[in-house]
Amino acid sequence: MNYIGSKLSLMSFLEKIIYQVTEYKENDNFVFADLFAGTGIVGSRFKQNGCTVLSNDIQYYSYVLNKHYIENSSPIDNSLIEYLNSLEGIDGFIYKNYCMGSGSKRNYFSDYNGRKCDAIRQNIELLYKSNQINTNQYFYFLASLINSIDKYANTASVYGAFLKHLKRSAEKSFSLELLPIIDGCNRGKVYNKNINSLISTIKGDVLYLDPPYNARQYCANYHILETIALYDNPIINGKTGLRDYSNQKSEFCSKRTVEISLEYLIKNANFKYIFLSYNNEGLMDLETIKKIMSNYGKYEIFTQNYRRFKADKNENREHKASSTAEYLHCLTK
Ligand SMILES: C[S@@+](CC[C@H](N)C(=O)[O-])C[C@H]1O[C@@H](n2cnc3c(N)ncnc32)[C@H](O)[C@@H]1O
């Protein structure tokens, strides 16, 4: 998934530094927590490497993706994929509210793809409620739907706005593609909480923190994926059909609250090693982070240059540099 702040292209940097600082080796079984999990790429990698992974995100679509990546393991019966893909489209919530043909005035998906998404989403729920699929299959299919439908969205990159005319990838007919199953250590657990209410209730060896870097709220930028995941017929508002996200606003997206929240996290973390990803354009500067973390143990910092996220180039943001410096702040408590 093309996700703001995805660590896909920084994975080898993260792995290298995390193993170097902790002196753990690949295939060691330690408890690794990825508590701003997003797409789940970081936790998945450490699961593959043999860790017991604890995963968390405040967004429900992320919870669904991680329930699949972290808690599922092969084999999982996927024989219903053909049935799901053969379903006739229906006029459900997505079509009625986010496609032009319904008169919604919103152009997030083609009519065909919006109706198809509704049919598949409703059927996954029906199959689960009637015990025709188990919990593992439920999250396998649902995570696959979230990941697949994103490729057909008629947006520049995120769901903060739709394009006037259907772009080429949005015109293609939707087909549900299954996500890979990540095999590794199967003792992981996934949460869907605000990190600050979770942190003191868990413990482990390595805590990886990848909070939002700036004021862009994930709940607003991915509101349609949230609605597809929850499928809860929310009241929606405005030109883009936003659901209420007051409970999911992140303290890490506000200059006023970010430092207090980080300090609370570091202080209450029952982990020997803490790693924090942040870049040179975030709400907190380097010195602030260093000061907060150094209060709790031995502090080090590592840097890597990083290509800018696609949305930054499209949204009239006047960025001069095409790359940013990514920092990995490390604390041994
Ligand atoms: C930078 S992204 C993480 C990206 C992820 N590492 C990846 O590679 O896909 C930050 C994530 O933190 C989540 N988030 C923001 N505030 C949170 C909070 N207070 N508690 C839990 N998750 C939060 C967002 O929903 C978002 O998915």
Short mmCIF file of C-alpha atoms and ligand atoms in Angstrom, two decimals:
data_model
loop_
_atom_site.label_atom_id
_atom_site.label_comp_id
_atom_site.label_asym_id
_atom_site.label_seq_id
_atom_site.Cartn_x
_atom_site.Cartn_y
_atom_site.Cartn_z
CA MET A 1 0.00 0.00 0.00
CA ASN A 2 1.13 3.52 -0.79
CA TYR A 3 0.94 4.80 2.81
CA ILE A 4 2.16 8.08 4.33
CA GLY A 5 5.24 7.28 6.38
CA SER A 6 5.51 3.66 5.18
CA LYS A 7 8.85 2.18 6.15
CA LEU A 8 8.99 -0.25 3.22
CA SER A 9 12.06 1.35 1.66
CA LEU A 10 13.77 1.90 5.02
CA MET A 11 13.46 -1.70 6.20
CA SER A 12 17.07 -2.73 5.70
CA PHE A 13 18.28 0.42 7.52
CA LEU A 14 15.93 -0.29 10.44
CA GLU A 15 16.87 -3.96 10.66
CA LYS A 16 20.57 -3.22 10.50
CA ILE A 17 20.51 -0.64 13.30
CA ILE A 18 18.08 -2.55 15.52
CA TYR A 19 20.22 -5.72 15.41
CA GLN A 20 23.41 -3.69 15.82
CA VAL A 21 22.24 -1.77 18.91
CA THR A 22 20.50 -4.66 20.68
CA GLU A 23 23.08 -7.29 19.69
CA TYR A 24 20.20 -9.69 19.04
CA LYS A 25 20.59 -11.86 15.94
CA GLU A 26 18.15 -12.80 13.22
CA ASN A 27 16.09 -15.83 14.32
CA ASP A 28 16.47 -14.90 18.00
CA ASN A 29 13.03 -14.99 19.57
CA PHE A 30 12.55 -11.71 21.40
CA VAL A 31 9.42 -9.61 21.91
CA PHE A 32 9.25 -6.85 19.29
CA ALA A 33 6.50 -4.23 19.55
CA ASP A 34 5.39 -2.17 16.55
CA LEU A 35 2.87 0.16 18.14
CA PHE A 36 2.22 2.66 15.32
CA ALA A 37 1.94 -0.24 12.90
CA GLY A 38 0.23 1.32 9.83
CA THR A 39 0.62 -1.15 6.94
CA GLY A 40 2.33 -3.66 9.23
CA ILE A 41 5.49 -3.89 7.17
CA VAL A 42 7.87 -3.53 10.13
CA GLY A 43 6.14 -5.99 12.44
CA SER A 44 5.77 -8.49 9.58
CA ARG A 45 9.49 -8.44 8.92
CA PHE A 46 10.37 -9.07 12.55
CA LYS A 47 7.76 -11.84 12.73
CA GLN A 48 9.49 -13.45 9.76
CA ASN A 49 12.79 -13.03 11.58
CA GLY A 50 11.49 -15.10 14.50
CA CYS A 51 10.23 -12.44 16.93
CA THR A 52 7.02 -12.51 18.94
CA VAL A 53 5.39 -9.37 17.57
CA LEU A 54 3.00 -7.07 19.41
CA SER A 55 1.29 -4.76 16.96
CA ASN A 56 -1.01 -1.78 17.44
CA ASP A 57 -2.61 1.10 15.59
CA ILE A 58 -5.44 3.49 16.37
CA GLN A 59 -6.97 2.95 12.90
CA TYR A 60 -9.21 -0.09 12.41
CA TYR A 61 -8.10 -0.75 8.81
CA SER A 62 -4.55 -1.04 10.12
CA TYR A 63 -5.75 -3.41 12.85
CA VAL A 64 -7.32 -5.59 10.12
CA LEU A 65 -4.13 -5.64 8.03
CA ASN A 66 -2.07 -6.55 11.09
CA LYS A 67 -4.52 -9.18 12.35
CA HIS A 68 -3.76 -10.92 9.08
CA TYR A 69 0.00 -10.33 8.85
CA ILE A 70 0.85 -10.90 12.52
CA GLU A 71 -1.72 -13.43 13.77
CA ASN A 72 -2.31 -15.55 10.67
CA SER A 73 -0.04 -18.31 9.41
CA SER A 74 -0.27 -20.79 6.57
CA PRO A 75 -2.15 -22.78 5.55
CA ILE A 76 -5.42 -20.83 5.35
CA ASP A 77 -8.22 -22.07 3.13
CA ASN A 78 -8.69 -19.40 0.44
CA SER A 79 -10.93 -21.39 -1.87
CA LEU A 80 -13.72 -18.77 -1.60
CA ILE A 81 -11.66 -16.17 -3.48
CA GLU A 82 -13.23 -17.12 -6.80
CA TYR A 83 -16.72 -16.95 -5.32
CA LEU A 84 -16.00 -13.48 -3.88
CA ASN A 85 -14.61 -12.23 -7.16
CA SER A 86 -17.60 -13.54 -9.12
CA LEU A 87 -20.18 -11.65 -7.04
CA GLU A 88 -22.47 -9.16 -8.82
CA GLY A 89 -22.03 -5.61 -7.57
CA ILE A 90 -24.63 -4.13 -5.22
CA ASP A 91 -25.76 -0.62 -4.23
CA GLY A 92 -24.15 -0.53 -0.76
CA PHE A 93 -22.59 2.19 1.37
CA ILE A 94 -19.53 2.74 -0.80
CA TYR A 95 -21.46 3.01 -4.06
CA LYS A 96 -24.15 5.21 -2.53
CA ASN A 97 -21.70 7.66 -0.99
CA TYR A 98 -18.45 7.59 -2.94
CA CYS A 99 -19.36 6.91 -6.59
CA MET A 100 -20.73 9.33 -9.18
CA GLY A 101 -23.45 7.02 -10.56
CA SER A 102 -25.36 7.08 -7.28
CA GLY A 103 -25.62 10.87 -7.39
CA SER A 104 -23.26 11.24 -4.41
CA LYS A 105 -21.19 13.83 -6.34
CA ARG A 106 -18.09 12.00 -5.10
CA ASN A 107 -15.76 10.26 -7.50
CA TYR A 108 -13.59 8.03 -5.29
CA PHE A 109 -14.30 4.80 -7.21
CA SER A 110 -15.82 3.88 -10.56
CA ASP A 111 -19.44 2.77 -10.19
CA TYR A 112 -18.48 -0.79 -11.08
CA ASN A 113 -15.69 -0.94 -8.49
CA GLY A 114 -17.70 0.73 -5.71
CA ARG A 115 -20.58 -1.75 -6.21
CA LYS A 116 -18.19 -4.68 -6.39
CA CYS A 117 -16.45 -3.56 -3.18
CA ASP A 118 -19.84 -3.41 -1.42
CA ALA A 119 -20.75 -6.91 -2.58
CA ILE A 120 -17.47 -8.44 -1.46
CA ARG A 121 -17.44 -6.56 1.87
CA GLN A 122 -21.01 -7.59 2.72
CA ASN A 123 -20.36 -11.21 1.73
CA ILE A 124 -17.22 -11.49 3.86
CA GLU A 125 -19.37 -10.44 6.83
CA LEU A 126 -22.17 -12.87 5.92
CA LEU A 127 -19.77 -15.78 5.50
CA TYR A 128 -18.26 -15.04 8.91
CA LYS A 129 -21.56 -14.56 10.74
CA SER A 130 -22.88 -17.84 9.30
CA ASN A 131 -19.68 -19.68 10.35
CA GLN A 132 -18.72 -20.50 6.78
CA ILE A 133 -15.33 -18.88 7.38
CA ASN A 134 -13.35 -18.69 10.63
CA THR A 135 -11.65 -15.66 12.19
CA ASN A 136 -8.37 -16.27 10.36
CA GLN A 137 -10.11 -16.38 6.99
CA TYR A 138 -12.23 -13.35 7.90
CA PHE A 139 -9.16 -11.16 8.48
CA TYR A 140 -7.34 -12.70 5.52
CA PHE A 141 -10.14 -11.74 3.12
CA LEU A 142 -10.88 -8.38 4.74
CA ALA A 143 -7.21 -7.31 4.83
CA SER A 144 -6.91 -8.38 1.20
CA LEU A 145 -9.98 -6.30 0.29
CA ILE A 146 -8.54 -3.19 1.98
CA ASN A 147 -5.19 -3.61 0.30
CA SER A 148 -6.68 -4.40 -3.14
CA ILE A 149 -9.33 -1.67 -3.28
CA ASP A 150 -6.73 0.99 -2.50
CA LYS A 151 -5.12 0.30 -5.88
CA TYR A 152 -8.37 1.32 -7.65
CA ALA A 153 -9.01 4.54 -5.71
CA ASN A 154 -9.46 7.63 -7.85
CA THR A 155 -7.19 9.83 -5.75
CA ALA A 156 -3.81 11.48 -6.15
CA SER A 157 -2.57 9.31 -3.27
CA VAL A 158 -4.66 9.66 -0.09
CA TYR A 159 -8.42 9.99 0.52
CA GLY A 160 -8.36 13.68 1.51
CA ALA A 161 -9.65 14.46 -2.00
CA PHE A 162 -10.84 12.65 -5.14
CA LEU A 163 -9.94 13.38 -8.74
CA LYS A 164 -12.47 14.97 -11.07
CA HIS A 165 -11.97 12.42 -13.84
CA LEU A 166 -11.33 8.71 -13.39
CA LYS A 167 -7.63 7.98 -13.71
CA ARG A 168 -6.50 4.91 -15.61
CA SER A 169 -5.94 2.64 -12.61
CA ALA A 170 -9.39 3.59 -11.23
CA GLU A 171 -11.08 2.68 -14.53
CA LYS A 172 -9.82 -0.90 -14.40
CA SER A 173 -12.27 -3.54 -13.14
CA PHE A 174 -11.71 -4.42 -9.51
CA SER A 175 -10.40 -7.83 -8.65
CA LEU A 176 -9.71 -9.03 -5.11
CA GLU A 177 -6.12 -10.16 -4.74
CA LEU A 178 -4.97 -12.12 -1.73
CA LEU A 179 -2.21 -10.75 0.45
CA PRO A 180 0.77 -12.95 1.23
CA ILE A 181 0.66 -14.94 4.46
CA ILE A 182 3.62 -14.16 6.72
CA ASP A 183 5.09 -17.23 8.36
CA GLY A 184 7.32 -16.93 11.38
CA CYS A 185 6.70 -16.84 15.10
CA ASN A 186 2.96 -17.35 15.76
CA ARG A 187 2.69 -15.93 19.24
CA GLY A 188 2.03 -12.32 18.16
CA LYS A 189 -0.89 -10.19 19.25
CA VAL A 190 -2.59 -7.21 17.62
CA TYR A 191 -4.29 -4.27 19.34
CA ASN A 192 -6.45 -1.38 18.14
CA LYS A 193 -5.84 1.25 20.79
CA ASN A 194 -4.45 4.67 21.43
CA ILE A 195 -0.81 3.87 22.18
CA ASN A 196 -0.82 5.97 25.34
CA SER A 197 -3.52 3.82 26.90
CA LEU A 198 -1.81 0.58 25.81
CA ILE A 199 1.81 1.26 26.69
CA SER A 200 1.80 0.52 30.42
CA THR A 201 -0.19 -2.70 29.97
CA ILE A 202 2.38 -4.55 27.85
CA LYS A 203 6.08 -5.39 28.06
CA GLY A 204 8.81 -6.77 25.86
CA ASP A 205 12.37 -6.39 24.62
CA VAL A 206 12.34 -3.98 21.66
CA LEU A 207 9.84 -1.16 21.17
CA TYR A 208 9.68 0.40 17.71
CA LEU A 209 7.88 3.74 17.50
CA ASP A 210 6.87 5.25 14.17
CA PRO A 211 4.43 8.07 15.00
CA PRO A 212 3.03 10.59 12.51
CA TYR A 213 5.67 13.25 11.86
CA ASN A 214 3.41 16.21 11.12
CA ALA A 215 -0.12 17.60 11.40
CA ARG A 216 -1.62 15.28 8.79
CA GLN A 217 -4.10 13.02 10.60
CA TYR A 218 -4.27 9.46 9.29
CA CYS A 219 -7.96 9.18 10.20
CA ALA A 220 -8.83 11.99 7.76
CA ASN A 221 -6.46 10.86 5.02
CA TYR A 222 -7.64 7.21 5.02
CA HIS A 223 -11.29 7.67 6.08
CA ILE A 224 -12.70 5.49 3.29
CA LEU A 225 -10.46 2.53 4.13
CA GLU A 226 -11.64 2.91 7.73
CA THR A 227 -15.27 2.77 6.59
CA ILE A 228 -14.68 -0.24 4.34
CA ALA A 229 -12.97 -2.03 7.24
CA LEU A 230 -15.66 -1.18 9.80
CA TYR A 231 -18.59 -1.09 7.33
CA ASP A 232 -20.62 0.61 10.01
CA ASN A 233 -22.80 2.99 7.93
CA PRO A 234 -21.36 6.12 9.55
CA ILE A 235 -22.82 9.59 9.31
CA ILE A 236 -20.59 11.37 6.81
CA ASN A 237 -20.07 15.02 6.01
CA GLY A 238 -18.76 17.48 3.46
CA LYS A 239 -17.41 17.31 -0.03
CA THR A 240 -15.26 14.25 0.68
CA GLY A 241 -17.78 12.37 2.84
CA LEU A 242 -15.69 12.31 6.02
CA ARG A 243 -16.73 10.15 8.95
CA ASP A 244 -16.41 11.54 12.48
CA TYR A 245 -12.87 10.94 13.65
CA SER A 246 -12.74 12.91 16.86
CA ASN A 247 -11.77 9.75 18.83
CA GLN A 248 -8.89 8.97 16.50
CA LYS A 249 -7.14 12.32 16.34
CA SER A 250 -3.52 11.74 17.18
CA GLU A 251 -1.66 13.70 19.86
CA PHE A 252 1.43 13.16 17.73
CA CYS A 253 -0.06 15.41 15.01
CA SER A 254 -0.15 18.52 17.19
CA LYS A 255 2.75 20.70 18.23
CA ARG A 256 0.90 21.38 21.49
CA THR A 257 0.69 17.73 22.61
CA VAL A 258 3.43 15.81 20.81
CA GLU A 259 6.26 16.33 23.29
CA ILE A 260 4.19 15.44 26.36
CA SER A 261 2.88 12.33 24.59
CA LEU A 262 6.35 11.16 23.58
CA GLU A 263 7.68 11.67 27.08
CA TYR A 264 4.72 9.74 28.53
CA LEU A 265 5.39 6.88 26.12
CA ILE A 266 9.11 6.64 26.83
CA LYS A 267 8.59 6.88 30.57
CA ASN A 268 5.91 4.19 30.71
CA ALA A 269 7.46 1.74 28.23
CA ASN A 270 8.44 -1.58 29.81
CA PHE A 271 11.04 -2.34 27.14
CA LYS A 272 14.83 -2.46 27.35
CA TYR A 273 15.37 -0.96 23.88
CA ILE A 274 13.32 1.82 22.28
CA PHE A 275 13.71 2.95 18.65
CA LEU A 276 11.94 6.03 17.32
CA SER A 277 11.71 6.90 13.62
CA TYR A 278 11.38 10.60 12.82
CA ASN A 279 12.57 12.91 10.05
CA ASN A 280 14.12 16.37 9.83
CA GLU A 281 10.81 18.05 8.91
CA GLY A 282 8.64 16.76 11.76
CA LEU A 283 6.87 18.67 14.54
CA MET A 284 9.69 17.92 16.99
CA ASP A 285 13.28 18.83 16.26
CA LEU A 286 16.25 16.59 16.86
CA GLU A 287 17.35 18.29 20.06
CA THR A 288 13.91 18.00 21.66
CA ILE A 289 13.76 14.27 21.00
CA LYS A 290 17.30 13.78 22.21
CA LYS A 291 16.51 15.66 25.43
CA ILE A 292 13.37 13.64 26.13
CA MET A 293 14.94 10.25 25.43
CA SER A 294 18.26 10.91 27.17
CA ASN A 295 16.38 11.32 30.47
CA TYR A 296 15.69 7.58 30.49
CA GLY A 297 18.99 5.89 29.57
CA LYS A 298 21.72 5.66 26.95
CA TYR A 299 20.85 7.56 23.76
CA GLU A 300 22.22 7.21 20.19
CA ILE A 301 21.08 8.44 16.78
CA PHE A 302 21.45 7.06 13.22
CA THR A 303 20.58 8.76 9.91
CA GLN A 304 19.57 7.77 6.40
CA ASN A 305 18.49 9.88 3.43
CA TYR A 306 15.01 9.09 2.21
CA ARG A 307 12.96 9.82 -0.92
CA ARG A 308 9.93 12.05 -0.27
CA PHE A 309 6.42 10.52 -0.07
CA LYS A 310 4.48 10.87 -3.35
CA ALA A 311 1.62 12.94 -1.88
CA ASP A 312 4.05 15.65 -0.84
CA LYS A 313 4.86 16.36 -4.47
CA ASN A 314 1.23 16.49 -5.57
CA GLU A 315 -0.41 18.66 -2.98
CA ASN A 316 1.09 22.02 -3.88
CA ARG A 317 3.53 21.82 -1.03
CA GLU A 318 6.56 23.88 -1.84
CA HIS A 319 9.26 21.42 -0.94
CA LYS A 320 12.66 22.27 -2.33
CA ALA A 321 14.40 19.06 -1.35
CA SER A 322 13.35 15.81 -3.01
CA SER A 323 14.64 13.80 -0.09
CA THR A 324 14.51 14.10 3.67
CA ALA A 325 16.82 12.84 6.39
CA GLU A 326 15.31 9.94 8.32
CA TYR A 327 16.52 9.52 11.88
CA LEU A 328 16.43 6.47 14.07
CA HIS A 329 16.67 7.58 17.70
CA CYS A 330 17.75 4.72 19.96
CA LEU A 331 17.44 4.39 23.70
CA THR A 332 18.75 1.62 25.94
CA LYS A 333 16.75 1.98 29.15
C1 LIG B 1 4.04 6.83 10.21
S1 LIG B 1 2.62 5.82 10.28
C2 LIG B 1 3.29 4.22 10.56
C3 LIG B 1 3.78 3.58 9.30
C4 LIG B 1 4.21 2.15 9.46
N1 LIG B 1 5.43 2.02 10.22
C5 LIG B 1 4.38 1.53 8.10
O1 LIG B 1 5.54 1.30 7.66
O2 LIG B 1 3.37 1.31 7.43
C6 LIG B 1 1.92 6.25 11.82
C7 LIG B 1 0.74 5.39 12.28
O3 LIG B 1 0.43 5.74 13.63
C8 LIG B 1 -0.96 5.62 13.83
N2 LIG B 1 -1.26 6.44 15.04
C9 LIG B 1 -1.24 7.79 15.15
N3 LIG B 1 -1.49 8.16 16.41
C10 LIG B 1 -1.64 7.03 17.14
C11 LIG B 1 -1.91 6.77 18.50
N4 LIG B 1 -2.06 7.76 19.39
N5 LIG B 1 -1.99 5.48 18.91
C12 LIG B 1 -1.86 4.47 18.01
N6 LIG B 1 -1.61 4.67 16.70
C13 LIG B 1 -1.51 5.92 16.26
C14 LIG B 1 -1.56 6.09 12.53
O4 LIG B 1 -2.86 5.59 12.35
C15 LIG B 1 -0.56 5.56 11.50
O5 LIG B 1 -0.96 4.32 10.97
#
